[in-house]
C-alpha cells in the first residue's frame, strides 16, 4: 500500500458521508479494510503475514490507494 491506511479510511469515510451514509467513521472503514484483506496488520514474523499478502494481488491499483 502506498499511502497510510488510516488516510485512505478517512478518505473513503468522507466519500460515503457525501453519498448519504450516517453511521460511518474511519475506524469502521479501517476494520472493513482489515477484514477484506486491503490492510495486512499481521507482524512480519506471523505465519499469516505471507498468506495474507498472496491474496492481495490487484488491490494496489484502486483509486483510493
XYZ file of C-alpha atoms in Angstrom:
65
model
C 0.000 0.000 0.000
C 1.458 3.344 -0.994
C -0.482 5.603 1.368
C -1.193 5.340 5.065
C -4.231 3.045 5.513
C -5.761 5.455 8.031
C -5.642 8.286 5.485
C -7.376 6.039 2.980
C -10.033 5.069 5.551
C -10.710 8.753 6.251
C -10.987 9.487 2.518
C -13.429 6.599 1.993
C -15.418 7.709 5.054
C -15.788 11.262 3.705
C -16.888 9.889 0.344
C -19.519 7.632 1.934
C -20.849 10.520 4.049
C -21.271 12.571 0.861
C -23.306 9.666 -0.521
C -25.677 9.704 2.461
C -24.179 7.229 4.928
C -24.853 8.348 8.515
C -23.314 5.828 10.922
C -19.844 5.561 9.433
C -16.373 6.542 10.581
C -12.711 5.900 9.823
C -12.491 3.120 12.442
C -15.367 1.218 10.857
C -13.819 1.633 7.408
C -10.394 0.544 8.688
C -11.929 -2.562 10.301
C -13.578 -3.377 6.962
C -10.247 -2.877 5.187
C -8.629 -5.346 7.593
C -11.364 -7.950 7.226
C -11.413 -7.702 3.435
C -7.631 -8.026 3.130
C -6.873 -4.487 1.959
C -4.697 -3.958 5.060
C -2.356 -6.596 6.462
C -1.700 -5.817 10.134
C -0.001 -9.126 10.860
C 3.552 -8.931 12.205
C 6.096 -9.906 9.531
C 7.102 -12.999 11.539
C 3.483 -14.189 11.857
C 2.602 -17.237 9.743
C -0.484 -15.393 8.434
C 1.544 -12.430 7.089
C 2.701 -14.125 3.867
C -0.605 -15.927 3.442
C -2.451 -12.594 3.549
C -0.117 -10.976 1.027
C -0.747 -13.734 -1.534
C -4.420 -12.755 -1.838
C -3.682 -9.030 -2.217
C -2.911 -9.029 -5.974
C -4.669 -6.281 -7.895
C -5.760 -4.216 -4.910
C -2.905 -1.703 -5.202
C -4.298 -0.189 -8.401
C -7.519 1.105 -6.821
C -8.404 4.816 -6.906
C -8.206 5.228 -3.142
C -4.718 3.747 -2.853
